[in-house]
Amino acid sequence: MSNGTEAGNSSSDATLRQEKTNLSYTYNNRRGWRRWRILHPGRGMYHDVKRRLPYYWSDIVDAFTYRTVASTIRMYFVNLLPAIAYTLDMYRRTGQFFGINEAIFSSAMAAMVFSLFSAQPLTIVGVTGLIALFNFTIYDIISIYEVSIYPQFMAWTGIWAAIFHWLAAIFNTCDYMRYVTDFSSESFGMYVGIIYIIKGVEELVNEFNQGGPAAGYLACIIAILYFATVYALEKLGSSTVWKAGVRSILADYAYANS
């Protein structure tokens, strides 16, 4: 009986044992340089690029696989729709300084540049509720003095934000995120989710105020049908209706189909 138990444990250990390959990367022999990273400017960036460089070409080639194409289309719609909604909100609340085409184009350019040089296979850059709230606050402050300087003020705000991001990357301050608990991350995620809900309801209310009851009810119907269609198609992927290939296509392209 004990032999059988030992055999079972040995088999499970063999299953859970980490397999070492030529492409695998571990920190077992590289923990020393992480202790005093702030004293070595740029070392974290160097190791990020060095760690990602062997897989750089595969990140580009893998974009043509089925799962990557489906995920790309999904993330496109997930980022496009909130960007349009938030930009419309900023367009109304900042004296029409923000345009939808300009915001989408700038987000696309920033995402392409960042994805090429960030040493990450997936990077999501776009307009969020926090950015919209930040722009509202700055506009309210600027409107007290001179509204015409708002574009210049936002340009300098972006320049200083870029400088601080560069300093954070050069001096490896991101390494100290390991001291941040999950409570902070989950609280921030809940805050972002609440902003999404509030802004969605505000957009529906604005349709009633600007377009009348007919436009407001139509917007509510479209929003409910869109949510219900995406939710139903996502659930369809884990059901037993139709064939597995059909369910997979409908679930993977739920946002596009909706």
PDB file of N, CA and C in Angstrom, residues 71-168:
ATOM      1  N   SER A  71      -8.544  37.169 -30.335  1.00  0.00           N
ATOM      2  CA  SER A  71      -8.273  38.023 -29.176  1.00  0.00           C
ATOM      3  C   SER A  71      -8.031  39.466 -29.598  1.00  0.00           C
ATOM      4  N   THR A  72      -7.374  39.660 -30.740  1.00  0.00           N
ATOM      5  CA  THR A  72      -7.108  41.011 -31.220  1.00  0.00           C
ATOM      6  C   THR A  72      -8.398  41.738 -31.574  1.00  0.00           C
ATOM      7  N   ILE A  73      -9.285  41.050 -32.275  1.00  0.00           N
ATOM      8  CA  ILE A  73     -10.572  41.667 -32.627  1.00  0.00           C
ATOM      9  C   ILE A  73     -11.389  41.957 -31.378  1.00  0.00           C
ATOM     10  N   ARG A  74     -11.337  41.049 -30.417  1.00  0.00           N
ATOM     11  CA  ARG A  74     -12.059  41.260 -29.162  1.00  0.00           C
ATOM     12  C   ARG A  74     -11.533  42.497 -28.439  1.00  0.00           C
ATOM     13  N   MET A  75     -10.207  42.608 -28.298  1.00  0.00           N
ATOM     14  CA  MET A  75      -9.625  43.744 -27.602  1.00  0.00           C
ATOM     15  C   MET A  75      -9.842  45.047 -28.374  1.00  0.00           C
ATOM     16  N   TYR A  76      -9.941  44.944 -29.701  1.00  0.00           N
ATOM     17  CA  TYR A  76     -10.199  46.143 -30.501  1.00  0.00           C
ATOM     18  C   TYR A  76     -11.547  46.750 -30.136  1.00  0.00           C
ATOM     19  N   PHE A  77     -12.576  45.930 -30.083  1.00  0.00           N
ATOM     20  CA  PHE A  77     -13.902  46.441 -29.747  1.00  0.00           C
ATOM     21  C   PHE A  77     -14.004  46.803 -28.270  1.00  0.00           C
ATOM     22  N   VAL A  78     -13.316  46.058 -27.410  1.00  0.00           N
ATOM     23  CA  VAL A  78     -13.344  46.368 -25.982  1.00  0.00           C
ATOM     24  C   VAL A  78     -12.745  47.746 -25.717  1.00  0.00           C
ATOM     25  N   ASN A  79     -11.731  48.149 -26.480  1.00  0.00           N
ATOM     26  CA  ASN A  79     -11.098  49.450 -26.290  1.00  0.00           C
ATOM     27  C   ASN A  79     -11.730  50.545 -27.133  1.00  0.00           C
ATOM     28  N   LEU A  80     -12.302  50.188 -28.281  1.00  0.00           N
ATOM     29  CA  LEU A  80     -12.849  51.211 -29.172  1.00  0.00           C
ATOM     30  C   LEU A  80     -14.120  51.841 -28.605  1.00  0.00           C
ATOM     31  N   LEU A  81     -15.048  51.013 -28.138  1.00  0.00           N
ATOM     32  CA  LEU A  81     -16.334  51.537 -27.676  1.00  0.00           C
ATOM     33  C   LEU A  81     -16.194  52.454 -26.463  1.00  0.00           C
ATOM     34  N   PRO A  82     -15.434  52.069 -25.415  1.00  0.00           N
ATOM     35  CA  PRO A  82     -15.243  53.031 -24.317  1.00  0.00           C
ATOM     36  C   PRO A  82     -14.505  54.291 -24.744  1.00  0.00           C
ATOM     37  N   ALA A  83     -13.559  54.153 -25.687  1.00  0.00           N
ATOM     38  CA  ALA A  83     -12.833  55.339 -26.151  1.00  0.00           C
ATOM     39  C   ALA A  83     -13.787  56.331 -26.808  1.00  0.00           C
ATOM     40  N   ILE A  84     -14.719  55.831 -27.609  1.00  0.00           N
ATOM     41  CA  ILE A  84     -15.695  56.720 -28.250  1.00  0.00           C
ATOM     42  C   ILE A  84     -16.596  57.369 -27.208  1.00  0.00           C
ATOM     43  N   ALA A  85     -17.055  56.566 -26.246  1.00  0.00           N
ATOM     44  CA  ALA A  85     -17.955  57.104 -25.224  1.00  0.00           C
ATOM     45  C   ALA A  85     -17.261  58.162 -24.370  1.00  0.00           C
ATOM     46  N   TYR A  86     -16.051  57.869 -23.922  1.00  0.00           N
ATOM     47  CA  TYR A  86     -15.333  58.832 -23.084  1.00  0.00           C
ATOM     48  C   TYR A  86     -14.938  60.074 -23.868  1.00  0.00           C
ATOM     49  N   THR A  87     -14.581  59.905 -25.133  1.00  0.00           N
ATOM     50  CA  THR A  87     -14.214  61.068 -25.932  1.00  0.00           C
ATOM     51  C   THR A  87     -15.421  61.958 -26.180  1.00  0.00           C
ATOM     52  N   LEU A  88     -16.580  61.371 -26.397  1.00  0.00           N
ATOM     53  CA  LEU A  88     -17.802  62.171 -26.527  1.00  0.00           C
ATOM     54  C   LEU A  88     -18.082  62.950 -25.251  1.00  0.00           C
ATOM     55  N   ASP A  89     -17.867  62.286 -24.122  1.00  0.00           N
ATOM     56  CA  ASP A  89     -18.067  62.968 -22.845  1.00  0.00           C
ATOM     57  C   ASP A  89     -17.076  64.114 -22.681  1.00  0.00           C
ATOM     58  N   MET A  90     -15.816  63.880 -23.036  1.00  0.00           N
ATOM     59  CA  MET A  90     -14.823  64.951 -22.952  1.00  0.00           C
ATOM     60  C   MET A  90     -15.118  66.060 -23.957  1.00  0.00           C
ATOM     61  N   TYR A  91     -15.658  65.690 -25.114  1.00  0.00           N
ATOM     62  CA  TYR A  91     -16.004  66.685 -26.133  1.00  0.00           C
ATOM     63  C   TYR A  91     -17.057  67.659 -25.608  1.00  0.00           C
ATOM     64  N   ARG A  92     -18.006  67.143 -24.845  1.00  0.00           N
ATOM     65  CA  ARG A  92     -19.063  67.996 -24.314  1.00  0.00           C
ATOM     66  C   ARG A  92     -18.603  68.804 -23.106  1.00  0.00           C
ATOM     67  N   ARG A  93     -17.760  68.215 -22.272  1.00  0.00           N
ATOM     68  CA  ARG A  93     -17.431  68.834 -20.985  1.00  0.00           C
ATOM     69  C   ARG A  93     -16.132  69.632 -20.996  1.00  0.00           C
ATOM     70  N   THR A  94     -15.458  69.682 -22.124  1.00  0.00           N
ATOM     71  CA  THR A  94     -14.217  70.467 -22.209  1.00  0.00           C
ATOM     72  C   THR A  94     -14.279  71.505 -23.322  1.00  0.00           C
ATOM     73  N   GLY A  95     -15.470  71.993 -23.615  1.00  0.00           N
ATOM     74  CA  GLY A  95     -15.586  73.041 -24.622  1.00  0.00           C
ATOM     75  C   GLY A  95     -15.237  72.601 -26.018  1.00  0.00           C
ATOM     76  N   GLN A  96     -15.475  71.339 -26.345  1.00  0.00           N
ATOM     77  CA  GLN A  96     -15.249  70.762 -27.674  1.00  0.00           C
ATOM     78  C   GLN A  96     -13.775  70.812 -28.090  1.00  0.00           C
ATOM     79  N   PHE A  97     -12.880  70.721 -27.113  1.00  0.00           N
ATOM     80  CA  PHE A  97     -11.456  70.674 -27.430  1.00  0.00           C
ATOM     81  C   PHE A  97     -11.019  69.287 -27.876  1.00  0.00           C
ATOM     82  N   PHE A  98     -11.744  68.259 -27.478  1.00  0.00           N
ATOM     83  CA  PHE A  98     -11.383  66.890 -27.823  1.00  0.00           C
ATOM     84  C   PHE A  98     -12.252  66.409 -28.977  1.00  0.00           C
ATOM     85  N   GLY A  99     -11.617  65.796 -29.983  1.00  0.00           N
ATOM     86  CA  GLY A  99     -12.338  65.208 -31.098  1.00  0.00           C
ATOM     87  C   GLY A  99     -12.204  63.695 -31.088  1.00  0.00           C
ATOM     88  N   ILE A 100     -13.221  63.007 -31.594  1.00  0.00           N
ATOM     89  CA  ILE A 100     -13.210  61.543 -31.568  1.00  0.00           C
ATOM     90  C   ILE A 100     -12.110  60.999 -32.470  1.00  0.00           C
ATOM     91  N   ASN A 101     -12.022  61.525 -33.685  1.00  0.00           N
ATOM     92  CA  ASN A 101     -11.004  61.030 -34.619  1.00  0.00           C
ATOM     93  C   ASN A 101      -9.592  61.252 -34.082  1.00  0.00           C
ATOM     94  N   GLU A 102      -9.361  62.424 -33.496  1.00  0.00           N
ATOM     95  CA  GLU A 102      -8.028  62.716 -32.967  1.00  0.00           C
ATOM     96  C   GLU A 102      -7.681  61.800 -31.799  1.00  0.00           C
ATOM     97  N   ALA A 103      -8.656  61.553 -30.910  1.00  0.00           N
ATOM     98  CA  ALA A 103      -8.399  60.702 -29.748  1.00  0.00           C
ATOM     99  C   ALA A 103      -8.121  59.262 -30.162  1.00  0.00           C
ATOM    100  N   ILE A 104      -8.899  58.751 -31.108  1.00  0.00           N
ATOM    101  CA  ILE A 104      -8.681  57.375 -31.562  1.00  0.00           C
ATOM    102  C   ILE A 104      -7.352  57.253 -32.302  1.00  0.00           C
ATOM    103  N   PHE A 105      -7.035  58.249 -33.136  1.00  0.00           N
ATOM    104  CA  PHE A 105      -5.772  58.200 -33.878  1.00  0.00           C
ATOM    105  C   PHE A 105      -4.570  58.268 -32.937  1.00  0.00           C
ATOM    106  N   SER A 106      -4.620  59.161 -31.962  1.00  0.00           N
ATOM    107  CA  SER A 106      -3.504  59.268 -31.019  1.00  0.00           C
ATOM    108  C   SER A 106      -3.370  58.014 -30.170  1.00  0.00           C
ATOM    109  N   SER A 107      -4.494  57.418 -29.775  1.00  0.00           N
ATOM    110  CA  SER A 107      -4.431  56.171 -29.009  1.00  0.00           C
ATOM    111  C   SER A 107      -3.830  55.050 -29.842  1.00  0.00           C
ATOM    112  N   ALA A 108      -4.196  54.990 -31.129  1.00  0.00           N
ATOM    113  CA  ALA A 108      -3.643  53.949 -31.999  1.00  0.00           C
ATOM    114  C   ALA A 108      -2.144  54.136 -32.207  1.00  0.00           C
ATOM    115  N   MET A 109      -1.708  55.374 -32.415  1.00  0.00           N
ATOM    116  CA  MET A 109      -0.283  55.629 -32.602  1.00  0.00           C
ATOM    117  C   MET A 109       0.512  55.290 -31.344  1.00  0.00           C
ATOM    118  N   ALA A 110      -0.009  55.701 -30.186  1.00  0.00           N
ATOM    119  CA  ALA A 110       0.685  55.392 -28.930  1.00  0.00           C
ATOM    120  C   ALA A 110       0.733  53.895 -28.680  1.00  0.00           C
ATOM    121  N   ALA A 111      -0.350  53.191 -29.006  1.00  0.00           N
ATOM    122  CA  ALA A 111      -0.375  51.744 -28.797  1.00  0.00           C
ATOM    123  C   ALA A 111       0.618  51.032 -29.707  1.00  0.00           C
ATOM    124  N   MET A 112       0.729  51.467 -30.958  1.00  0.00           N
ATOM    125  CA  MET A 112       1.670  50.816 -31.876  1.00  0.00           C
ATOM    126  C   MET A 112       3.120  51.049 -31.452  1.00  0.00           C
ATOM    127  N   VAL A 113       3.433  52.284 -31.073  1.00  0.00           N
ATOM    128  CA  VAL A 113       4.807  52.572 -30.645  1.00  0.00           C
ATOM    129  C   VAL A 113       5.134  51.841 -29.354  1.00  0.00           C
ATOM    130  N   PHE A 114       4.200  51.849 -28.413  1.00  0.00           N
ATOM    131  CA  PHE A 114       4.446  51.221 -27.114  1.00  0.00           C
ATOM    132  C   PHE A 114       4.549  49.711 -27.236  1.00  0.00           C
ATOM    133  N   SER A 115       3.747  49.120 -28.104  1.00  0.00           N
ATOM    134  CA  SER A 115       3.804  47.668 -28.261  1.00  0.00           C
ATOM    135  C   SER A 115       5.097  47.215 -28.920  1.00  0.00           C
ATOM    136  N   LEU A 116       5.710  48.065 -29.728  1.00  0.00           N
ATOM    137  CA  LEU A 116       6.970  47.701 -30.382  1.00  0.00           C
ATOM    138  C   LEU A 116       8.173  47.824 -29.453  1.00  0.00           C
ATOM    139  N   PHE A 117       8.117  48.757 -28.504  1.00  0.00           N
ATOM    140  CA  PHE A 117       9.296  49.038 -27.682  1.00  0.00           C
ATOM    141  C   PHE A 117       9.081  48.776 -26.195  1.00  0.00           C
ATOM    142  N   SER A 118       7.954  48.200 -25.805  1.00  0.00           N
ATOM    143  CA  SER A 118       7.695  47.992 -24.378  1.00  0.00           C
ATOM    144  C   SER A 118       8.156  46.644 -23.877  1.00  0.00           C
ATOM    145  N   ALA A 119       8.671  45.779 -24.765  1.00  0.00           N
ATOM    146  CA  ALA A 119       9.138  44.437 -24.384  1.00  0.00           C
ATOM    147  C   ALA A 119       8.024  43.632 -23.739  1.00  0.00           C
ATOM    148  N   GLN A 120       6.800  43.804 -24.239  1.00  0.00           N
ATOM    149  CA  GLN A 120       5.646  43.062 -23.751  1.00  0.00           C
ATOM    150  C   GLN A 120       4.866  42.534 -24.953  1.00  0.00           C
ATOM    151  N   PRO A 121       4.339  41.320 -24.868  1.00  0.00           N
ATOM    152  CA  PRO A 121       3.571  40.787 -25.992  1.00  0.00           C
ATOM    153  C   PRO A 121       2.202  41.423 -26.145  1.00  0.00           C
ATOM    154  N   LEU A 122       1.627  41.942 -25.050  1.00  0.00           N
ATOM    155  CA  LEU A 122       0.299  42.547 -25.104  1.00  0.00           C
ATOM    156  C   LEU A 122       0.321  43.836 -24.305  1.00  0.00           C
ATOM    157  N   THR A 123       0.019  44.931 -24.965  1.00  0.00           N
ATOM    158  CA  THR A 123      -0.024  46.230 -24.310  1.00  0.00           C
ATOM    159  C   THR A 123      -1.299  46.933 -24.740  1.00  0.00           C
ATOM    160  N   ILE A 124      -2.091  47.361 -23.773  1.00  0.00           N
ATOM    161  CA  ILE A 124      -3.366  48.015 -24.043  1.00  0.00           C
ATOM    162  C   ILE A 124      -3.227  49.490 -23.682  1.00  0.00           C
ATOM    163  N   VAL A 125      -3.371  50.356 -24.658  1.00  0.00           N
ATOM    164  CA  VAL A 125      -3.270  51.796 -24.457  1.00  0.00           C
ATOM    165  C   VAL A 125      -4.526  52.423 -25.033  1.00  0.00           C
ATOM    166  N   GLY A 126      -5.193  53.254 -24.258  1.00  0.00           N
ATOM    167  CA  GLY A 126      -6.404  53.878 -24.762  1.00  0.00           C
ATOM    168  C   GLY A 126      -6.992  54.846 -23.753  1.00  0.00           C
ATOM    169  N   VAL A 127      -8.113  55.446 -24.130  1.00  0.00           N
ATOM    170  CA  VAL A 127      -8.813  56.397 -23.277  1.00  0.00           C
ATOM    171  C   VAL A 127      -9.599  55.624 -22.227  1.00  0.00           C
ATOM    172  N   THR A 128      -9.413  55.989 -20.973  1.00  0.00           N
ATOM    173  CA  THR A 128     -10.115  55.342 -19.870  1.00  0.00           C
ATOM    174  C   THR A 128     -10.893  56.381 -19.076  1.00  0.00           C
ATOM    175  N   GLY A 129     -11.660  55.896 -18.121  1.00  0.00           N
ATOM    176  CA  GLY A 129     -12.433  56.802 -17.284  1.00  0.00           C
ATOM    177  C   GLY A 129     -11.572  57.709 -16.436  1.00  0.00           C
ATOM    178  N   LEU A 130     -10.425  57.202 -15.995  1.00  0.00           N
ATOM    179  CA  LEU A 130      -9.526  58.026 -15.186  1.00  0.00           C
ATOM    180  C   LEU A 130      -8.944  59.176 -16.000  1.00  0.00           C
ATOM    181  N   ILE A 131      -8.610  58.904 -17.258  1.00  0.00           N
ATOM    182  CA  ILE A 131      -8.094  59.976 -18.119  1.00  0.00           C
ATOM    183  C   ILE A 131      -9.169  61.026 -18.369  1.00  0.00           C
ATOM    184  N   ALA A 132     -10.394  60.576 -18.612  1.00  0.00           N
ATOM    185  CA  ALA A 132     -11.486  61.520 -18.825  1.00  0.00           C
ATOM    186  C   ALA A 132     -11.725  62.370 -17.576  1.00  0.00           C
ATOM    187  N   LEU A 133     -11.736  61.727 -16.412  1.00  0.00           N
ATOM    188  CA  LEU A 133     -11.932  62.470 -15.166  1.00  0.00           C
ATOM    189  C   LEU A 133     -10.795  63.458 -14.924  1.00  0.00           C
ATOM    190  N   PHE A 134      -9.586  63.061 -15.256  1.00  0.00           N
ATOM    191  CA  PHE A 134      -8.428  63.954 -15.111  1.00  0.00           C
ATOM    192  C   PHE A 134      -8.562  65.168 -16.029  1.00  0.00           C
ATOM    193  N   ASN A 135      -9.013  64.952 -17.261  1.00  0.00           N
ATOM    194  CA  ASN A 135      -9.187  66.070 -18.199  1.00  0.00           C
ATOM    195  C   ASN A 135     -10.303  67.002 -17.754  1.00  0.00           C
ATOM    196  N   PHE A 136     -11.390  66.430 -17.202  1.00  0.00           N
ATOM    197  CA  PHE A 136     -12.466  67.288 -16.697  1.00  0.00           C
ATOM    198  C   PHE A 136     -11.945  68.209 -15.599  1.00  0.00           C
ATOM    199  N   THR A 137     -11.180  67.633 -14.686  1.00  0.00           N
ATOM    200  CA  THR A 137     -10.679  68.416 -13.555  1.00  0.00           C
ATOM    201  C   THR A 137      -9.762  69.538 -14.020  1.00  0.00           C
ATOM    202  N   ILE A 138      -8.864  69.231 -14.949  1.00  0.00           N
ATOM    203  CA  ILE A 138      -7.957  70.267 -15.458  1.00  0.00           C
ATOM    204  C   ILE A 138      -8.738  71.361 -16.181  1.00  0.00           C
ATOM    205  N   TYR A 139      -9.748  70.971 -16.958  1.00  0.00           N
ATOM    206  CA  TYR A 139     -10.532  71.979 -17.677  1.00  0.00           C
ATOM    207  C   TYR A 139     -11.277  72.890 -16.705  1.00  0.00           C
ATOM    208  N   ASP A 140     -11.807  72.320 -15.634  1.00  0.00           N
ATOM    209  CA  ASP A 140     -12.507  73.146 -14.644  1.00  0.00           C
ATOM    210  C   ASP A 140     -11.556  74.142 -13.984  1.00  0.00           C
ATOM    211  N   ILE A 141     -10.318  73.731 -13.761  1.00  0.00           N
ATOM    212  CA  ILE A 141      -9.339  74.647 -13.169  1.00  0.00           C
ATOM    213  C   ILE A 141      -8.923  75.725 -14.173  1.00  0.00           C
ATOM    214  N   ILE A 142      -8.676  75.312 -15.419  1.00  0.00           N
ATOM    215  CA  ILE A 142      -8.239  76.270 -16.439  1.00  0.00           C
ATOM    216  C   ILE A 142      -9.338  77.279 -16.755  1.00  0.00           C
ATOM    217  N   SER A 143     -10.596  76.839 -16.741  1.00  0.00           N
ATOM    218  CA  SER A 143     -11.704  77.738 -17.086  1.00  0.00           C
ATOM    219  C   SER A 143     -11.822  78.906 -16.116  1.00  0.00           C
ATOM    220  N   ILE A 144     -11.254  78.778 -14.930  1.00  0.00           N
ATOM    221  CA  ILE A 144     -11.284  79.891 -13.982  1.00  0.00           C
ATOM    222  C   ILE A 144     -10.403  81.040 -14.464  1.00  0.00           C
ATOM    223  N   TYR A 145      -9.336  80.719 -15.185  1.00  0.00           N
ATOM    224  CA  TYR A 145      -8.373  81.731 -15.608  1.00  0.00           C
ATOM    225  C   TYR A 145      -8.530  82.053 -17.096  1.00  0.00           C
ATOM    226  N   GLU A 146      -8.151  81.133 -17.972  1.00  0.00           N
ATOM    227  CA  GLU A 146      -8.205  81.376 -19.413  1.00  0.00           C
ATOM    228  C   GLU A 146      -8.396  80.048 -20.125  1.00  0.00           C
ATOM    229  N   VAL A 147      -9.550  79.871 -20.771  1.00  0.00           N
ATOM    230  CA  VAL A 147      -9.878  78.598 -21.404  1.00  0.00           C
ATOM    231  C   VAL A 147      -9.013  78.349 -22.632  1.00  0.00           C
ATOM    232  N   SER A 148      -8.568  79.396 -23.293  1.00  0.00           N
ATOM    233  CA  SER A 148      -7.834  79.230 -24.548  1.00  0.00           C
ATOM    234  C   SER A 148      -6.489  78.532 -24.369  1.00  0.00           C
ATOM    235  N   ILE A 149      -5.938  78.519 -23.157  1.00  0.00           N
ATOM    236  CA  ILE A 149      -4.637  77.876 -22.942  1.00  0.00           C
ATOM    237  C   ILE A 149      -4.787  76.395 -22.591  1.00  0.00           C
ATOM    238  N   TYR A 150      -6.005  75.885 -22.662  1.00  0.00           N
ATOM    239  CA  TYR A 150      -6.222  74.479 -22.283  1.00  0.00           C
ATOM    240  C   TYR A 150      -5.430  73.502 -23.151  1.00  0.00           C
ATOM    241  N   PRO A 151      -5.396  73.631 -24.490  1.00  0.00           N
ATOM    242  CA  PRO A 151      -4.583  72.684 -25.287  1.00  0.00           C
ATOM    243  C   PRO A 151      -3.100  72.735 -24.940  1.00  0.00           C
ATOM    244  N   GLN A 152      -2.553  73.944 -24.759  1.00  0.00           N
ATOM    245  CA  GLN A 152      -1.143  74.050 -24.402  1.00  0.00           C
ATOM    246  C   GLN A 152      -0.871  73.454 -23.022  1.00  0.00           C
ATOM    247  N   PHE A 153      -1.785  73.683 -22.102  1.00  0.00           N
ATOM    248  CA  PHE A 153      -1.613  73.135 -20.753  1.00  0.00           C
ATOM    249  C   PHE A 153      -1.644  71.615 -20.779  1.00  0.00           C
ATOM    250  N   MET A 154      -2.545  71.029 -21.573  1.00  0.00           N
ATOM    251  CA  MET A 154      -2.613  69.573 -21.676  1.00  0.00           C
ATOM    252  C   MET A 154      -1.377  69.011 -22.358  1.00  0.00           C
ATOM    253  N   ALA A 155      -0.830  69.754 -23.323  1.00  0.00           N
ATOM    254  CA  ALA A 155       0.395  69.296 -23.982  1.00  0.00           C
ATOM    255  C   ALA A 155       1.549  69.229 -22.990  1.00  0.00           C
ATOM    256  N   TRP A 156       1.706  70.258 -22.168  1.00  0.00           N
ATOM    257  CA  TRP A 156       2.772  70.237 -21.171  1.00  0.00           C
ATOM    258  C   TRP A 156       2.506  69.202 -20.081  1.00  0.00           C
ATOM    259  N   THR A 157       1.246  68.958 -19.788  1.00  0.00           N
ATOM    260  CA  THR A 157       0.918  67.894 -18.834  1.00  0.00           C
ATOM    261  C   THR A 157       1.360  66.541 -19.365  1.00  0.00           C
ATOM    262  N   GLY A 158       1.119  66.301 -20.657  1.00  0.00           N
ATOM    263  CA  GLY A 158       1.569  65.048 -21.255  1.00  0.00           C
ATOM    264  C   GLY A 158       3.080  64.929 -21.297  1.00  0.00           C
ATOM    265  N   ILE A 159       3.773  66.050 -21.559  1.00  0.00           N
ATOM    266  CA  ILE A 159       5.240  66.016 -21.595  1.00  0.00           C
ATOM    267  C   ILE A 159       5.808  65.686 -20.222  1.00  0.00           C
ATOM    268  N   TRP A 160       5.284  66.326 -19.175  1.00  0.00           N
ATOM    269  CA  TRP A 160       5.775  66.043 -17.832  1.00  0.00           C
ATOM    270  C   TRP A 160       5.414  64.625 -17.398  1.00  0.00           C
ATOM    271  N   ALA A 161       4.248  64.139 -17.797  1.00  0.00           N
ATOM    272  CA  ALA A 161       3.893  62.751 -17.484  1.00  0.00           C
ATOM    273  C   ALA A 161       4.859  61.780 -18.149  1.00  0.00           C
ATOM    274  N   ALA A 162       5.243  62.079 -19.400  1.00  0.00           N
ATOM    275  CA  ALA A 162       6.214  61.221 -20.089  1.00  0.00           C
ATOM    276  C   ALA A 162       7.567  61.247 -19.388  1.00  0.00           C
ATOM    277  N   ILE A 163       7.987  62.422 -18.917  1.00  0.00           N
ATOM    278  CA  ILE A 163       9.278  62.520 -18.219  1.00  0.00           C
ATOM    279  C   ILE A 163       9.271  61.684 -16.948  1.00  0.00           C
ATOM    280  N   PHE A 164       8.192  61.755 -16.183  1.00  0.00           N
ATOM    281  CA  PHE A 164       8.120  60.972 -14.952  1.00  0.00           C
ATOM    282  C   PHE A 164       8.056  59.477 -15.247  1.00  0.00           C
ATOM    283  N   HIS A 165       7.402  59.097 -16.331  1.00  0.00           N
ATOM    284  CA  HIS A 165       7.393  57.684 -16.715  1.00  0.00           C
ATOM    285  C   HIS A 165       8.794  57.214 -17.099  1.00  0.00           C
ATOM    286  N   TRP A 166       9.522  58.053 -17.808  1.00  0.00           N
ATOM    287  CA  TRP A 166      10.898  57.689 -18.171  1.00  0.00           C
ATOM    288  C   TRP A 166      11.769  57.535 -16.927  1.00  0.00           C
ATOM    289  N   LEU A 167      11.621  58.450 -15.972  1.00  0.00           N
ATOM    290  CA  LEU A 167      12.402  58.350 -14.737  1.00  0.00           C
ATOM    291  C   LEU A 167      12.046  57.086 -13.959  1.00  0.00           C
ATOM    292  N   ALA A 168      10.751  56.763 -13.925  1.00  0.00           N
ATOM    293  CA  ALA A 168      10.340  55.543 -13.226  1.00  0.00           C
ATOM    294  C   ALA A 168      10.926  54.304 -13.880  1.00  0.00           C
TER     295      ALA A 168
END
